[in-house]
Coordinates of C-alpha atoms in Angstrom, one line a residue:
M12 CA 0.0 0.0 0.0
T13 CA 1.1 3.6 -0.7
D14 CA 2.2 5.7 2.3
Q15 CA -0.2 8.4 3.5
P16 CA 1.2 11.9 3.6
S17 CA 0.7 14.2 6.5
P18 CA -2.7 16.1 6.6
Q19 CA -3.2 19.6 5.1
P20 CA -6.1 21.2 6.9
A21 CA -7.9 24.3 5.5
T22 CA -10.5 26.8 6.7
A23 CA -13.2 28.5 4.7
R24 CA -14.8 31.7 5.9
L25 CA -17.8 33.9 5.0
S26 CA -16.9 35.4 1.7
P27 CA -18.0 38.5 -0.3
A28 CA -19.9 37.9 -3.6
L29 CA -18.1 35.4 -5.9
K30 CA -17.4 37.0 -9.3
G31 CA -15.4 36.0 -12.4
A32 CA -14.9 33.2 -15.1
V33 CA -13.3 29.9 -14.3
R34 CA -12.5 26.6 -16.0
V35 CA -12.6 23.3 -14.2
P36 CA -10.3 20.4 -14.9
G37 CA -11.0 17.9 -17.6
D38 CA -13.7 15.2 -16.9
K39 CA -12.3 12.4 -14.8
S40 CA -14.4 9.6 -16.3
I41 CA -13.5 10.6 -19.9
S42 CA -9.9 11.1 -19.0
H43 CA -9.5 7.5 -17.6
R44 CA -11.2 6.0 -20.6
A45 CA -9.2 8.1 -23.2
L46 CA -5.9 6.8 -21.6
L47 CA -7.1 3.1 -21.4
L48 CA -8.3 3.0 -25.0
G49 CA -5.6 5.3 -26.4
G50 CA -3.0 3.0 -24.8
L51 CA -4.8 -0.1 -26.3
A52 CA -5.5 1.1 -29.7
A53 CA -3.1 0.8 -32.6
G54 CA -1.4 4.1 -33.8
T55 CA -1.3 7.5 -32.1
T56 CA -3.9 9.0 -29.8
R57 CA -3.8 12.7 -29.0
I58 CA -5.6 13.9 -25.9
T59 CA -6.2 17.5 -25.0
G60 CA -7.7 18.7 -21.7
L61 CA -6.8 15.6 -19.8
L62 CA -7.4 15.8 -16.0
E63 CA -3.8 15.7 -14.6
G64 CA -5.0 14.7 -11.1
D65 CA -3.3 11.8 -9.2
D66 CA -6.1 9.3 -10.0
V67 CA -5.8 9.8 -13.8
L68 CA -2.0 9.8 -13.7
R69 CA -2.1 6.4 -12.1
T70 CA -4.1 5.1 -15.1
A71 CA -1.4 6.6 -17.4
A72 CA 1.2 4.7 -15.4
A73 CA -0.7 1.5 -15.8
M74 CA -0.9 1.9 -19.5
R75 CA 2.8 2.3 -19.7
A76 CA 3.2 -0.8 -17.6
F77 CA 1.1 -2.6 -20.2
G78 CA 3.6 -1.5 -23.0
A79 CA 2.1 1.7 -24.3
S80 CA 4.0 4.9 -24.9
V81 CA 2.3 7.6 -22.8
E82 CA 3.8 11.1 -22.8
G83 CA 2.5 14.5 -21.9
G84 CA 1.7 17.3 -19.6
N85 CA 0.0 20.7 -19.5
G86 CA -3.2 19.1 -20.9
E87 CA -1.5 17.7 -24.1
W88 CA -0.8 14.0 -24.2
I89 CA 0.3 11.7 -26.9
L90 CA -0.1 7.9 -26.7
R91 CA 1.2 5.2 -29.0
G92 CA -0.9 2.1 -28.3
V93 CA 0.0 -1.5 -28.3
G94 CA -2.9 -2.7 -30.4
N95 CA -6.0 -4.6 -29.2
G96 CA -5.1 -8.0 -27.7
C97 CA -1.5 -7.0 -27.3
L98 CA -1.1 -5.7 -23.7
L99 CA 2.2 -6.7 -22.2
E100 CA 2.6 -8.3 -18.7
P101 CA 3.4 -5.6 -16.1
Q102 CA 6.7 -6.2 -14.2
E103 CA 5.3 -4.7 -11.0
P104 CA 1.9 -4.5 -9.2
L105 CA -0.2 -1.7 -10.6
D106 CA -0.7 0.9 -7.8
F107 CA -3.9 2.8 -8.4
G108 CA -3.6 5.0 -5.2
N109 CA -7.1 6.3 -4.4
S110 CA -8.7 5.5 -7.9
G111 CA -11.5 3.1 -7.8
T112 CA -12.4 4.0 -11.6
G113 CA -8.8 3.3 -12.8
A114 CA -8.5 0.1 -10.8
R115 CA -11.9 -1.4 -11.9
L116 CA -11.6 -0.4 -15.5
A117 CA -8.1 -1.8 -15.8
M118 CA -9.1 -5.0 -14.2
G119 CA -11.6 -5.4 -17.0
L120 CA -9.2 -4.4 -19.7
A121 CA -6.3 -6.6 -18.7
G122 CA -7.9 -9.3 -16.4
V123 CA -8.9 -11.4 -19.3
Y124 CA -5.4 -11.7 -20.7
D125 CA -3.5 -14.9 -20.2
M126 CA -0.9 -13.4 -17.9
P127 CA -0.7 -12.4 -14.2
T128 CA -1.6 -8.8 -13.3
A129 CA -1.4 -7.5 -9.7
F130 CA -3.4 -4.5 -8.3
K131 CA -2.9 -2.5 -5.2
G132 CA -4.0 0.9 -3.8
D133 CA -4.0 3.2 -0.8
A134 CA -5.7 2.5 2.6
S135 CA -9.0 4.0 1.4
L136 CA -9.1 2.1 -2.0
S137 CA -8.1 -1.2 -0.2
R138 CA -11.2 -0.9 1.9
R139 CA -13.5 -0.7 -1.1
P140 CA -15.1 -3.8 -2.6
M141 CA -14.1 -5.0 -6.1
G142 CA -16.3 -8.0 -6.3
R143 CA -18.9 -6.4 -8.6
V144 CA -16.3 -6.2 -11.3
L145 CA -14.5 -9.5 -10.3
D146 CA -17.8 -11.6 -10.5
P147 CA -18.3 -11.0 -14.3
L148 CA -14.6 -11.5 -15.0
R149 CA -14.8 -14.9 -13.2
L150 CA -17.6 -15.9 -15.6
M151 CA -15.3 -15.0 -18.5
G152 CA -12.7 -17.5 -17.0
V153 CA -10.4 -15.2 -15.0
Q154 CA -8.7 -16.6 -11.9
V155 CA -8.9 -14.1 -9.0
E156 CA -6.7 -14.1 -5.8
A157 CA -8.0 -11.3 -3.7
T158 CA -7.9 -10.0 -0.1
P159 CA -11.0 -11.3 1.8
G160 CA -14.1 -9.5 0.7
D161 CA -12.8 -9.2 -2.9
R162 CA -10.5 -6.3 -1.9
L163 CA -7.1 -5.0 -2.8
P164 CA -4.4 -6.0 -3.1
L165 CA -5.4 -8.7 -5.6
N166 CA -4.1 -10.8 -8.5
L167 CA -5.8 -11.7 -11.8
R168 CA -4.9 -14.2 -14.4
G169 CA -6.9 -14.7 -17.6
P170 CA -7.6 -18.0 -19.4
K171 CA -6.0 -19.0 -22.7
T172 CA -9.1 -17.7 -24.4
A173 CA -11.7 -15.6 -22.5
A174 CA -15.4 -16.6 -22.8
P175 CA -17.8 -13.8 -24.1
I176 CA -20.7 -13.4 -21.7
T177 CA -24.1 -11.8 -21.5
Y178 CA -24.2 -10.0 -18.1
R179 CA -27.0 -8.1 -16.5
V180 CA -25.5 -5.5 -14.2
P181 CA -27.0 -6.2 -10.7
V182 CA -26.9 -2.5 -9.6
P183 CA -26.6 0.7 -11.8
S184 CA -22.8 1.0 -12.2
A185 CA -20.9 2.6 -15.1
Q186 CA -17.7 1.1 -13.7
V187 CA -19.1 -2.6 -13.8
K188 CA -20.6 -2.0 -17.3
S189 CA -17.4 -0.5 -18.6
G190 CA -15.2 -3.2 -17.0
V191 CA -17.2 -5.9 -18.7
L192 CA -17.2 -4.1 -22.1
L193 CA -13.4 -3.5 -21.9
A194 CA -12.9 -7.2 -21.1
G195 CA -15.1 -8.1 -24.1
L196 CA -12.5 -6.4 -26.4
N197 CA -10.2 -9.4 -25.9
A198 CA -12.8 -12.2 -26.0
P199 CA -14.0 -13.9 -29.2
G200 CA -17.5 -13.2 -30.2
V201 CA -19.9 -10.8 -28.7
T202 CA -20.0 -9.7 -25.1
T203 CA -23.3 -8.2 -23.9
V204 CA -24.1 -6.0 -20.9
I205 CA -27.7 -5.4 -19.9
E206 CA -28.6 -2.5 -17.6
A207 CA -32.1 -1.6 -16.3
V208 CA -31.1 2.0 -15.4
P209 CA -28.9 3.9 -17.9
T210 CA -25.5 5.0 -16.4
R211 CA -23.0 7.4 -17.8
D212 CA -22.3 6.3 -21.4
H213 CA -18.7 7.6 -22.0
T214 CA -17.3 4.1 -22.5
E215 CA -19.8 3.4 -25.3
K216 CA -19.1 6.7 -26.9
M217 CA -15.4 6.3 -26.8
L218 CA -15.4 2.6 -27.9
R219 CA -17.3 3.7 -31.0
A220 CA -14.9 6.6 -31.6
F221 CA -11.9 4.2 -31.5
G222 CA -13.5 1.8 -34.0
A223 CA -15.0 -0.9 -31.8
N224 CA -17.9 -2.9 -33.1
L225 CA -20.6 -1.7 -30.6
E226 CA -24.3 -1.8 -30.7
V227 CA -26.8 -0.3 -28.2
E228 CA -30.5 -1.4 -28.2
T229 CA -33.3 -0.8 -25.7
D230 CA -35.8 -3.5 -25.6
A231 CA -39.6 -3.4 -25.1
G232 CA -39.1 -3.7 -21.3
G233 CA -36.8 -0.7 -21.2
L234 CA -33.6 -2.7 -20.7
R235 CA -30.5 -1.5 -22.4
H236 CA -28.5 -4.1 -24.2
I237 CA -24.9 -3.0 -25.0
R238 CA -23.0 -5.4 -27.3
V239 CA -19.4 -5.3 -28.2
G240 CA -17.6 -7.5 -30.7
G241 CA -14.3 -8.9 -29.5
Q242 CA -10.9 -9.0 -31.0
G243 CA -11.5 -6.2 -33.5
R244 CA -9.1 -3.4 -34.4
L245 CA -9.0 -0.2 -32.5
T246 CA -7.3 2.8 -34.0
G247 CA -5.8 5.9 -32.3
Q248 CA -7.9 9.0 -32.1
A249 CA -7.8 12.7 -31.2
I250 CA -9.8 13.3 -27.9
A251 CA -10.7 16.7 -26.4
V252 CA -11.7 16.2 -22.8
P253 CA -14.5 18.7 -21.7
G254 CA -14.6 20.1 -18.1
D255 CA -15.7 17.8 -15.3
P256 CA -19.4 18.5 -14.2
S257 CA -18.6 16.9 -10.9
S258 CA -15.8 19.4 -10.4
A259 CA -17.9 22.3 -11.7
A260 CA -20.5 21.3 -9.0
F261 CA -18.4 22.9 -6.2
V262 CA -18.0 26.2 -8.0
L263 CA -21.7 26.1 -9.0
V264 CA -23.0 25.5 -5.5
A265 CA -20.7 28.1 -4.0
A266 CA -22.0 30.7 -6.5
L267 CA -25.6 29.8 -5.5
V268 CA -25.1 30.1 -1.7
V269 CA -22.8 33.1 -1.4
P270 CA -25.1 36.2 -1.8
G271 CA -24.5 38.5 -4.7
S272 CA -22.4 36.0 -6.7
D273 CA -22.3 35.8 -10.5
V274 CA -19.8 33.2 -11.9
L275 CA -19.3 31.9 -15.3
I276 CA -18.0 28.2 -15.5
E277 CA -16.6 27.5 -19.0
N278 CA -16.4 24.3 -21.1
V279 CA -18.5 22.0 -18.9
L280 CA -19.5 18.5 -20.1
M281 CA -23.4 18.4 -20.4
N282 CA -23.9 14.6 -21.1
P283 CA -27.5 13.9 -20.0
T284 CA -26.2 11.0 -17.9
R285 CA -24.3 13.6 -15.8
T286 CA -26.6 16.5 -15.2
G287 CA -28.8 15.2 -12.3
L288 CA -27.3 17.9 -9.9
M289 CA -28.2 20.8 -12.3
D290 CA -31.7 19.4 -12.7
T291 CA -32.1 19.1 -8.9
L292 CA -30.7 22.6 -8.2
R293 CA -33.0 24.1 -10.8
E294 CA -36.0 22.5 -9.1
M295 CA -34.7 24.1 -5.9
G296 CA -34.9 27.6 -7.7
A297 CA -31.2 27.9 -8.8
S298 CA -30.4 30.4 -11.5
I299 CA -28.2 28.4 -13.9
E300 CA -28.0 29.6 -17.5
V301 CA -26.6 27.3 -20.2
L302 CA -24.7 29.3 -22.8
N303 CA -22.8 28.5 -26.0
G304 CA -23.9 24.9 -26.2
R305 CA -21.7 22.9 -28.6
A306 CA -20.4 19.4 -29.4
A307 CA -16.8 18.4 -28.6
G308 CA -15.4 14.8 -29.2
G309 CA -18.9 13.3 -29.4
E310 CA -20.0 15.0 -26.1
D311 CA -22.3 18.0 -25.4
V312 CA -20.4 20.9 -23.8
A313 CA -21.6 24.3 -22.7
D314 CA -20.7 27.4 -20.5
L315 CA -22.7 27.9 -17.2
R316 CA -23.6 31.3 -15.8
V317 CA -24.5 30.8 -12.2
R318 CA -26.0 33.5 -9.9
S319 CA -26.8 33.4 -6.2
S320 CA -30.3 32.2 -5.6
E321 CA -32.8 31.6 -2.8
L322 CA -33.2 27.8 -2.7
T323 CA -36.1 25.7 -1.6
G324 CA -35.9 22.1 -0.4
V325 CA -37.1 19.3 -2.7
T326 CA -37.4 15.5 -2.8
V327 CA -34.7 13.9 -5.0
P328 CA -36.0 10.6 -6.4
P329 CA -33.8 7.5 -6.3
E330 CA -33.7 7.0 -10.0
R331 CA -31.7 10.3 -10.4
A332 CA -28.8 8.8 -8.3
P333 CA -26.8 7.4 -11.3
S334 CA -26.6 10.8 -12.9
M335 CA -25.3 12.6 -9.8
I336 CA -23.8 10.0 -7.7
D337 CA -20.7 12.0 -6.9
E338 CA -22.6 15.3 -6.3
Y339 CA -24.7 14.4 -3.3
P340 CA -22.2 15.8 -0.7
V341 CA -22.3 19.2 -2.3
L342 CA -26.0 19.0 -2.9
A343 CA -26.3 18.4 0.8
V344 CA -24.4 21.6 1.4
A345 CA -26.7 23.5 -1.0
A346 CA -29.7 21.9 0.9
A347 CA -28.2 23.3 4.3
F348 CA -28.8 26.9 2.9
A349 CA -32.2 26.1 1.5
E350 CA -35.8 26.9 2.9
G351 CA -37.4 23.8 4.2
E352 CA -36.4 20.1 3.9
T353 CA -34.5 18.4 1.2
L354 CA -34.9 14.6 1.1
M355 CA -32.4 12.5 -1.0
H356 CA -33.3 8.8 -1.8
G357 CA -31.4 6.0 -3.3
L358 CA -28.0 6.7 -1.7
D359 CA -26.8 3.2 -0.9
E360 CA -24.0 3.5 -3.5
L361 CA -22.4 6.3 -1.3
R362 CA -21.7 3.7 1.4
I363 CA -18.8 2.3 -0.7
K364 CA -17.1 5.4 -2.2
E365 CA -13.8 6.8 -1.1
S366 CA -15.2 6.8 2.4
D367 CA -18.8 5.8 3.7
R368 CA -19.6 9.0 2.0
L369 CA -23.2 9.2 3.3
A370 CA -22.0 8.9 7.0
A371 CA -19.3 11.4 6.4
V372 CA -21.7 13.9 4.9
A373 CA -24.1 13.5 7.8
A374 CA -21.3 13.8 10.4
G375 CA -19.9 17.0 8.6
L376 CA -23.3 18.6 8.5
K377 CA -24.0 17.9 12.2
A378 CA -20.6 19.2 13.2
N379 CA -21.5 22.5 11.6
G380 CA -25.0 22.9 13.1
V381 CA -27.1 21.5 10.3
D382 CA -30.3 19.7 11.3
C383 CA -30.2 16.4 9.3
E384 CA -31.1 12.8 9.6
E385 CA -29.3 9.8 7.9
G386 CA -30.9 6.5 6.9
K387 CA -29.6 3.4 5.3
D388 CA -30.0 4.8 1.9
W389 CA -31.4 8.4 2.4
L390 CA -30.5 11.7 3.8
L391 CA -32.8 14.5 5.1
V392 CA -31.5 18.1 5.4
R393 CA -33.4 20.9 7.1
G394 CA -32.1 24.2 5.7
S395 CA -31.2 27.4 7.3
P396 CA -31.5 30.2 4.7
E397 CA -28.6 32.7 4.7
G398 CA -26.5 30.3 6.8
R399 CA -27.8 31.4 10.2
G400 CA -26.3 29.3 13.0
L401 CA -24.2 27.3 10.6
G402 CA -20.4 26.5 10.7
G403 CA -18.0 26.5 13.5
G404 CA -17.0 22.8 13.1
T405 CA -14.2 20.7 11.9
V406 CA -15.0 18.0 9.3
E407 CA -13.4 14.6 9.2
T408 CA -12.8 14.1 5.5
S409 CA -11.9 10.4 5.8
L410 CA -9.5 10.7 2.8
D411 CA -12.4 11.7 0.6
H412 CA -11.7 14.6 -1.9
R413 CA -15.5 15.3 -2.4
I414 CA -16.2 15.6 1.4
A415 CA -13.2 18.1 1.6
M416 CA -14.4 20.3 -1.2
S417 CA -18.1 20.3 -0.3
F418 CA -17.4 21.5 3.3
L419 CA -15.0 24.1 2.1
V420 CA -17.9 25.4 0.0
M421 CA -20.1 25.4 3.0
G422 CA -17.8 27.7 4.9
L423 CA -18.1 30.4 2.3
A424 CA -21.6 31.1 3.1
A425 CA -22.0 29.8 6.8
E426 CA -22.1 32.3 9.7
Q427 CA -19.0 30.8 11.2
A428 CA -15.9 29.4 9.6
V429 CA -15.8 25.7 8.5
T430 CA -12.5 23.7 8.8
V431 CA -11.6 20.4 7.0
D432 CA -9.0 18.1 8.5
D433 CA -7.2 17.5 5.2
T434 CA -7.1 18.9 1.6
G435 CA -4.2 16.8 0.3
M436 CA -6.4 14.2 -1.4
I437 CA -8.3 17.0 -3.4
A438 CA -5.5 16.6 -6.0
T439 CA -6.9 13.3 -7.1
S440 CA -9.8 15.0 -9.0
F441 CA -9.3 18.8 -8.9
P442 CA -5.6 19.7 -8.5
H443 CA -6.0 23.5 -8.4
F444 CA -9.3 23.7 -6.5
L445 CA -8.1 26.2 -3.9
D446 CA -6.6 28.5 -6.6
V447 CA -9.7 28.4 -8.7
M448 CA -12.0 29.2 -5.7
R449 CA -9.8 32.0 -4.5
S450 CA -9.7 33.5 -8.1
V451 CA -13.5 34.3 -7.8
G452 CA -13.1 35.6 -4.3
A453 CA -13.6 32.6 -2.0
Q454 CA -11.9 33.1 1.5
I455 CA -10.1 29.8 2.0
E456 CA -6.8 29.6 4.0

């Protein structure tokens, strides 16, 4: 396991109106997939706008270990891939740090190869279950040696020839779907994933862009069947990575809750499988204007003008969870400043994120005077408009970047300052978060 660096606490205080224009880092989901497929595909792949956070750089290192040439920096990356079916055996265990996405997708990509591949991660990642990706891989013939509970560190070895499967994803999960589709690239015949609830579709879009034989069909019962033909040729592409809506969420909520704010967030991914937070905030009364809508790299992109707004509590239905699973912590912060009650359903997935994210959110809210109740898969927040009586607490981040950023946003509009015990892990997804927030006037020290 990787060593844990010493904590870097920070405090956010009541701020004047936030003003200005910002860009958030490239989308993390798309960045991981661009590296995985660019390192696999024959020929050259050029990636602009790549998120250069620790999570994504771990995926870049893994693709080098598999034999790809991966070079770049300052948002411009060039990969020369090995060709589909031609990954090399890594000489060392692949260390994914805190990155669940990178680890799970790489397990799918490489696990079906007839070679040993070892995976490890930091303390937080080593607590997170991997069984939901390992189970379909076992069906394809992969041998798994894992820490009890199907956790890291673990070793995979594929069969001589992987078996294509038809797999119905038991819970809505883009990572499981993607892991199986990537595994199917190295299996003869057609591998099919069936999902009852659509999840983020970046893998499907990118597989098509790289030349995979992929079909998507929705049957009469509403089930989505995604089929990928194995052992085909993938060819290098030019990929422009748009801004990450999960990172934009922190700037967006800060602008909504700090009175007088008016902020433009440029170049944000608007894929409909990722806009659940914006839909919810609009229902709460948020002023979010979508400007300059355009297409980039097969994805919808736009600029967002966000102005401070008086928010009202709403009930968020469970079926919205897949489109905003990473945004519930910052939604809970928005709800803390809203009139009335906000009830969020369908949050069981938050129990197995970087931390028990649902427990961490509830604990952070309570530490800062917010009236809230936490259930097995739900959270109820009773708001305090204008932040009256809020703040004054220290939040345990539990090595979770989204908890850290969410509660720093809270401190910008609360009556008293909010402190988080560590900001070091924010670099996994939003390397210059503090600089971006300060650039629009946020008081964070």
